[in-house]
Amino acid sequence: MYVVESKGGAIACMLLALFFLGTWPAILTLLERRGRLPQHTYLDYTITNLLAAVIIAFTFGEFGHTNDGKPNFLVQLSQNNWPSVLFAMAGGVVLSLGNLSTQYAWAFVGLSVTEVMTSSITVVIGTTLNYFLDDKINRAEILFPGVACFLIAVCLGSLVHASNAKDNQVKLNKLGDSHMGKKGSLSDGSNAKEGKDLENGTGKVEKAKAGTASFLIELEGRRAIKVFGKSTFIGLAICLFAGFCFSLFSPAFNLATNDQWHTLDDGVPHLSVYTAFFYFSCSCFVIAIILNITFLYRPAFNLPRSSIKAYLNDWDGRGWALLAGFLCGFGNGLQFMGGQAAGYAAADAVQALPLVSTFWGVLFFGEYRKSSRRTYILLIGMLSMFVVAVGVLMASAGHRKH
């Protein structure tokens, strides 16, 4: 079994996890904005998310020789370690609920604000719990100022969303006589929709510029989740729920791998990261399958009804959804590998993923284009506070004694 033992190796795992965990939400957001039902996307994502855990378990979890103190993955499957297994599976349940919630929150408040708010709540609650579970191996005088910075980032994230929503409403009010056609494209000759000319079947229609009212209307007509007319508090409430779920999965995983509550019988070795991650991902998979199949037939937020047959026949964007699952699965695995070596509180530095998500959101989705100066000031303040918080949190990294 391969074990990350050095602080440098742990930080390398965290940085790679940061990129993976910041990229997969952007891919799912892209698919929702293209009109693919989130239930279809999440079912695809769930499959490869589990597959990533299986790959990690049969590679890193089986490297080298096994021994009684550090058994390999397959050996641990037959051991009496069910108390720790249940902690790992509980972590998978809350992560699945959080991931499912954020998929809807992205539509209401945007990729950037969703990731900042959920990640900050995760750090405020989860990092505090991990600090005490890890027997305070992280430096408190550095760790908790970082946690305070994350809390400030939550407040700034709410203000960014409110300011951006106000900016969008001003743009729509200035649109004047323009109005939406059947599918959300403008019928006043503003040529906001890209693609073939539906009347002549030839030529291209000019795409609306990001940040304009035409762009917002075009996006509303194309996307799967319709958000016009919905309360802005819906998205923020979903973010709060998701953040609470995310704050619990890492402490649960910590308990699964280190048995701080002494639930295992004497002589039974602790779960390895790879075995715990396998059980963690299995429970995440089961919950996601149950909930998303339910949402196929009983959809939320006025989404159209679907079916298993329609899902199986929906190949538009499936490759991207499968890629997102791999990125999330490997990202979570790397986060746990780094956390086992340097402390799970420090590993929460991967919650810097909003920095990556915001980059993709601005680059590909036109978020915050043509917004007011107030929105830009709040956005810069939010991201700056976030950068400081992550740097401080990583600086608190300790070294777990084996």
Coordinates of N, CA and C in Angstrom, one line a residue, residues 187-326:
S187 N -36.9 38.4 -30.4 CA -37.6 38.5 -31.7 C -37.6 40.0 -32.2
D188 N -36.7 40.8 -31.7 CA -36.6 42.2 -32.2 C -35.5 42.4 -33.1
G189 N -34.9 41.3 -33.7 CA -33.9 41.5 -34.7 C -32.5 41.7 -34.1
S190 N -32.4 41.4 -32.8 CA -31.1 41.6 -32.2 C -30.1 40.4 -32.4
N191 N -30.6 39.4 -33.1 CA -29.7 38.3 -33.5 C -29.0 37.7 -32.3
A192 N -29.7 37.3 -31.2 CA -29.0 36.9 -30.0 C -28.7 35.4 -30.0
K193 N -29.3 34.7 -30.9 CA -29.1 33.2 -30.9 C -28.1 32.8 -31.9
E194 N -27.3 31.9 -31.5 CA -26.3 31.4 -32.4 C -26.8 30.1 -33.0
G195 N -26.3 29.8 -34.2 CA -26.7 28.5 -34.9 C -27.3 28.8 -36.3
K196 N -27.9 27.8 -36.9 CA -28.5 28.0 -38.2 C -29.7 28.9 -38.2
D197 N -29.9 29.6 -39.2 CA -31.1 30.4 -39.4 C -32.3 29.5 -39.5
L198 N -33.2 29.5 -38.6 CA -34.3 28.5 -38.6 C -35.2 28.7 -39.8
E199 N -35.3 29.9 -40.3 CA -36.2 30.2 -41.4 C -35.7 29.8 -42.7
N200 N -34.4 30.1 -43.0 CA -33.8 29.7 -44.3 C -33.0 28.4 -44.2
G201 N -32.7 28.0 -43.0 CA -31.9 26.8 -42.9 C -30.4 26.9 -43.2
T202 N -30.0 28.2 -43.4 CA -28.6 28.4 -43.8 C -28.0 29.6 -43.0
G203 N -26.7 29.7 -43.0 CA -26.1 30.9 -42.4 C -26.0 30.8 -40.9
K204 N -25.3 31.7 -40.3 CA -25.1 31.7 -38.9 C -25.7 33.0 -38.4
V205 N -26.3 33.0 -37.2 CA -26.8 34.2 -36.5 C -25.8 34.6 -35.5
E206 N -25.6 35.9 -35.4 CA -24.6 36.4 -34.5 C -24.9 36.1 -33.0
K207 N -23.9 35.7 -32.3 CA -24.1 35.4 -30.9 C -24.2 36.6 -30.0
A208 N -25.1 36.6 -29.0 CA -25.1 37.8 -28.1 C -23.9 37.9 -27.3
K209 N -23.4 39.1 -27.0 CA -22.2 39.3 -26.2 C -22.5 39.0 -24.8
A210 N -21.5 38.4 -24.1 CA -21.6 38.0 -22.7 C -21.8 39.3 -21.9
G211 N -22.7 39.2 -20.9 CA -22.9 40.3 -20.0 C -24.0 41.2 -20.4
T212 N -24.5 41.0 -21.6 CA -25.6 41.9 -22.1 C -27.0 41.3 -21.7
A213 N -28.0 42.1 -21.8 CA -29.4 41.6 -21.5 C -29.8 40.5 -22.5
S214 N -29.3 40.7 -23.8 CA -29.7 39.7 -24.8 C -29.0 38.4 -24.4
F215 N -27.8 38.4 -23.9 CA -27.1 37.2 -23.5 C -27.9 36.5 -22.4
L216 N -28.3 37.3 -21.4 CA -29.1 36.7 -20.3 C -30.4 36.0 -20.7
I217 N -31.1 36.7 -21.7 CA -32.3 36.1 -22.1 C -32.1 34.8 -23.0
E218 N -31.0 34.9 -23.8 CA -30.7 33.7 -24.6 C -30.3 32.6 -23.7
L219 N -29.5 32.8 -22.7 CA -29.1 31.8 -21.7 C -30.3 31.2 -21.0
E220 N -31.3 32.1 -20.6 CA -32.5 31.6 -19.9 C -33.3 30.6 -20.8
G221 N -33.3 31.0 -22.1 CA -34.1 30.1 -23.0 C -33.4 28.8 -23.3
R222 N -32.1 28.8 -23.2 CA -31.4 27.6 -23.6 C -31.1 26.6 -22.4
R223 N -31.0 27.2 -21.2 CA -30.6 26.4 -20.1 C -31.7 25.4 -19.6
A224 N -31.3 24.4 -18.8 CA -32.3 23.4 -18.3 C -33.1 24.0 -17.2
I225 N -32.5 24.7 -16.3 CA -33.2 25.2 -15.1 C -33.5 26.7 -15.3
K226 N -34.8 27.0 -15.4 CA -35.2 28.4 -15.6 C -35.2 29.2 -14.3
V227 N -34.5 30.3 -14.3 CA -34.3 31.0 -13.0 C -35.0 32.4 -13.0
F228 N -35.4 32.9 -14.2 CA -36.1 34.2 -14.2 C -37.3 34.1 -13.3
G229 N -37.5 35.2 -12.5 CA -38.7 35.3 -11.7 C -38.6 34.5 -10.3
K230 N -37.5 33.8 -10.2 CA -37.3 33.0 -8.9 C -36.6 33.9 -7.9
S231 N -36.9 33.7 -6.6 CA -36.3 34.5 -5.5 C -34.8 34.2 -5.5
T232 N -34.1 35.3 -5.3 CA -32.6 35.1 -5.1 C -32.2 34.3 -3.9
F233 N -33.2 34.3 -2.9 CA -32.8 33.6 -1.7 C -32.9 32.1 -1.9
I234 N -33.5 31.6 -2.9 CA -33.5 30.1 -3.2 C -32.1 29.6 -3.4
G235 N -31.4 30.3 -4.2 CA -30.0 29.8 -4.5 C -29.1 29.9 -3.3
L236 N -29.3 31.0 -2.5 CA -28.5 31.1 -1.3 C -28.8 30.1 -0.2
A237 N -30.1 29.7 -0.1 CA -30.5 28.7 0.8 C -30.0 27.3 0.4
I238 N -29.9 27.0 -0.9 CA -29.4 25.8 -1.4 C -27.9 25.8 -1.1
C239 N -27.2 26.9 -1.3 CA -25.8 27.0 -0.9 C -25.5 26.7 0.5
L240 N -26.3 27.3 1.4 CA -26.1 27.0 2.8 C -26.3 25.6 3.2
F241 N -27.3 24.9 2.6 CA -27.5 23.5 2.9 C -26.4 22.7 2.3
A242 N -25.9 23.0 1.1 CA -24.8 22.2 0.5 C -23.6 22.4 1.4
G243 N -23.3 23.6 1.8 CA -22.1 23.9 2.6 C -22.1 23.1 3.9
F244 N -23.3 23.0 4.5 CA -23.4 22.3 5.8 C -23.1 20.8 5.5
C245 N -23.6 20.2 4.4 CA -23.3 18.8 4.1 C -21.8 18.6 3.8
F246 N -21.2 19.6 3.0 CA -19.8 19.5 2.7 C -18.9 19.5 4.0
S247 N -19.4 20.3 5.0 CA -18.6 20.5 6.2 C -18.5 19.2 7.0
L248 N -19.3 18.2 6.8 CA -19.4 17.0 7.6 C -18.6 15.8 6.9
F249 N -18.4 15.8 5.6 CA -17.9 14.6 5.0 C -16.4 14.4 5.3
S250 N -15.6 15.5 5.4 CA -14.2 15.3 5.8 C -14.0 14.8 7.2
P251 N -14.7 15.4 8.2 CA -14.6 14.9 9.6 C -15.0 13.4 9.7
A252 N -16.1 13.0 9.0 CA -16.5 11.6 9.0 C -15.5 10.7 8.4
F253 N -14.8 11.2 7.3 CA -13.7 10.4 6.7 C -12.5 10.3 7.7
N254 N -12.3 11.4 8.4 CA -11.2 11.4 9.4 C -11.4 10.4 10.5
L255 N -12.7 10.3 10.9 CA -13.0 9.3 12.0 C -12.9 7.9 11.4
A256 N -13.2 7.7 10.1 CA -13.1 6.4 9.5 C -11.7 5.9 9.4
T257 N -10.7 6.8 9.2 CA -9.3 6.4 9.0 C -8.5 6.4 10.2
N258 N -8.9 7.2 11.2 CA -8.0 7.3 12.4 C -8.7 6.8 13.7
D259 N -10.0 6.5 13.7 CA -10.7 5.9 14.8 C -10.5 6.6 16.1
Q260 N -10.6 8.0 16.1 CA -10.4 8.8 17.3 C -11.4 8.4 18.4
W261 N -12.5 7.8 18.1 CA -13.5 7.5 19.1 C -13.4 6.0 19.6
H262 N -12.3 5.3 19.1 CA -12.0 4.0 19.6 C -13.2 3.0 19.4
T263 N -13.7 3.0 18.2 CA -14.9 2.1 18.0 C -14.4 0.7 17.5
L264 N -13.2 0.6 17.0 CA -12.7 -0.7 16.5 C -12.2 -1.6 17.7
D265 N -12.3 -2.9 17.5 CA -11.8 -3.9 18.5 C -10.3 -3.8 18.5
D266 N -9.8 -4.2 19.7 CA -8.3 -4.3 19.8 C -7.7 -5.2 18.8
G267 N -6.6 -4.7 18.2 CA -5.9 -5.5 17.2 C -6.4 -5.3 15.7
V268 N -7.5 -4.6 15.6 CA -8.1 -4.4 14.2 C -7.4 -3.1 13.7
P269 N -6.7 -3.2 12.6 CA -6.0 -2.0 12.1 C -7.0 -0.9 11.5
H270 N -6.6 0.3 11.6 CA -7.4 1.4 11.0 C -7.6 1.2 9.5
L271 N -8.7 1.7 9.0 CA -9.0 1.7 7.6 C -7.9 2.5 6.9
S272 N -7.4 2.0 5.8 CA -6.5 2.9 5.0 C -7.3 3.9 4.3
V273 N -6.7 4.9 3.8 CA -7.4 6.0 3.0 C -8.1 5.3 1.8
Y274 N -7.5 4.3 1.2 CA -8.0 3.8 0.0 C -9.3 2.9 0.2
T275 N -9.2 2.1 1.3 CA -10.4 1.3 1.7 C -11.5 2.2 2.1
A276 N -11.2 3.2 3.0 CA -12.3 4.2 3.4 C -12.9 4.9 2.2
F277 N -12.0 5.3 1.3 CA -12.5 6.1 0.1 C -13.4 5.2 -0.8
F278 N -13.1 3.9 -0.8 CA -13.9 3.0 -1.6 C -15.3 2.9 -1.0
Y279 N -15.4 2.7 0.3 CA -16.8 2.6 1.0 C -17.5 4.0 0.9
F280 N -16.7 5.0 1.1 CA -17.2 6.4 1.0 C -17.9 6.6 -0.4
S281 N -17.2 6.2 -1.4 CA -17.7 6.4 -2.8 C -18.9 5.5 -3.1
C282 N -18.9 4.3 -2.5 CA -20.0 3.4 -2.8 C -21.3 4.0 -2.2
S283 N -21.3 4.5 -1.0 CA -22.5 5.1 -0.4 C -22.9 6.4 -1.2
C284 N -21.9 7.2 -1.6 CA -22.2 8.4 -2.4 C -22.9 8.0 -3.7
F285 N -22.4 6.9 -4.3 CA -23.0 6.3 -5.5 C -24.5 5.9 -5.3
V286 N -24.7 5.2 -4.3 CA -26.1 4.6 -4.0 C -27.1 5.8 -3.8
I287 N -26.7 6.8 -3.0 CA -27.6 7.9 -2.7 C -27.9 8.7 -4.0
A288 N -26.8 8.9 -4.8 CA -27.0 9.7 -6.0 C -27.9 9.0 -7.0
I289 N -27.8 7.7 -7.1 CA -28.6 6.9 -8.0 C -30.1 7.0 -7.6
I290 N -30.3 6.8 -6.3 CA -31.7 6.8 -5.8 C -32.3 8.1 -6.0
L291 N -31.7 9.2 -5.6 CA -32.2 10.5 -5.7 C -32.4 11.0 -7.1
N292 N -31.5 10.7 -8.0 CA -31.6 11.2 -9.3 C -32.6 10.4 -10.2
I293 N -32.8 9.1 -9.9 CA -33.8 8.4 -10.6 C -35.2 8.9 -10.1
T294 N -35.3 9.2 -8.8 CA -36.5 9.8 -8.3 C -36.8 11.1 -9.0
F295 N -35.8 12.0 -9.1 CA -35.9 13.3 -9.8 C -36.2 13.2 -11.3
L296 N -35.9 12.0 -11.9 CA -36.3 11.8 -13.3 C -37.8 11.9 -13.4
Y297 N -38.5 11.2 -12.5 CA -40.0 11.1 -12.5 C -40.7 12.2 -11.7
R298 N -40.0 12.7 -10.7 CA -40.6 13.8 -9.9 C -39.5 15.0 -9.8
P299 N -39.4 15.7 -10.9 CA -38.3 16.7 -11.0 C -38.6 17.9 -10.1
A300 N -37.5 18.6 -9.7 CA -37.6 19.8 -8.9 C -37.5 21.0 -9.8
F301 N -38.0 22.2 -9.3 CA -37.8 23.5 -9.9 C -38.5 23.5 -11.3
N302 N -39.6 22.8 -11.5 CA -40.4 22.8 -12.7 C -39.6 22.3 -13.9
L303 N -38.6 21.4 -13.7 CA -37.9 20.8 -14.8 C -38.8 19.8 -15.4
P304 N -38.6 19.5 -16.7 CA -39.5 18.5 -17.4 C -39.2 17.1 -16.9
R305 N -40.3 16.3 -16.9 CA -40.2 14.9 -16.5 C -39.3 14.1 -17.5
S306 N -38.6 13.1 -17.0 CA -37.8 12.3 -17.9 C -38.1 10.8 -17.5
S307 N -37.2 9.9 -18.0 CA -37.3 8.5 -17.7 C -35.9 7.9 -17.9
I308 N -35.8 6.6 -17.4 CA -34.6 5.9 -17.5 C -34.3 5.7 -19.0
K309 N -35.3 5.4 -19.8 CA -35.1 5.2 -21.3 C -34.6 6.5 -21.9
A310 N -35.2 7.7 -21.5 CA -34.7 9.0 -22.1 C -33.3 9.2 -21.7
Y311 N -32.9 8.9 -20.4 CA -31.6 9.1 -20.0 C -30.6 8.3 -20.8
L312 N -30.9 7.0 -21.0 CA -30.0 6.1 -21.7 C -29.8 6.6 -23.2
N313 N -30.8 7.2 -23.7 CA -30.7 7.7 -25.1 C -30.1 9.1 -25.2
D314 N -29.8 9.7 -24.1 CA -29.3 11.1 -24.1 C -27.8 11.1 -24.1
W315 N -27.2 11.1 -25.3 CA -25.7 11.1 -25.4 C -25.1 12.5 -25.6
D316 N -26.0 13.5 -25.6 CA -25.5 14.9 -25.8 C -24.8 15.3 -24.5
G317 N -23.5 15.5 -24.6 CA -22.7 15.9 -23.4 C -22.3 14.8 -22.4
R318 N -22.6 13.5 -22.8 CA -22.3 12.5 -21.8 C -20.8 12.3 -21.6
G319 N -20.0 12.5 -22.6 CA -18.6 12.4 -22.4 C -18.1 13.4 -21.4
W320 N -18.6 14.7 -21.4 CA -18.2 15.7 -20.5 C -18.6 15.3 -19.1
A321 N -19.8 14.8 -18.9 CA -20.3 14.4 -17.6 C -19.5 13.3 -17.0
L322 N -19.1 12.3 -17.8 CA -18.2 11.2 -17.4 C -16.8 11.8 -16.9
L323 N -16.3 12.7 -17.7 CA -15.0 13.3 -17.3 C -15.1 14.1 -16.0
A324 N -16.2 14.8 -15.8 CA -16.4 15.5 -14.5 C -16.4 14.5 -13.3
G325 N -17.0 13.3 -13.5 CA -17.0 12.3 -12.4 C -15.6 11.8 -12.1
F326 N -14.8 11.6 -13.1 CA -13.4 11.2 -12.9 C -12.6 12.3 -12.2

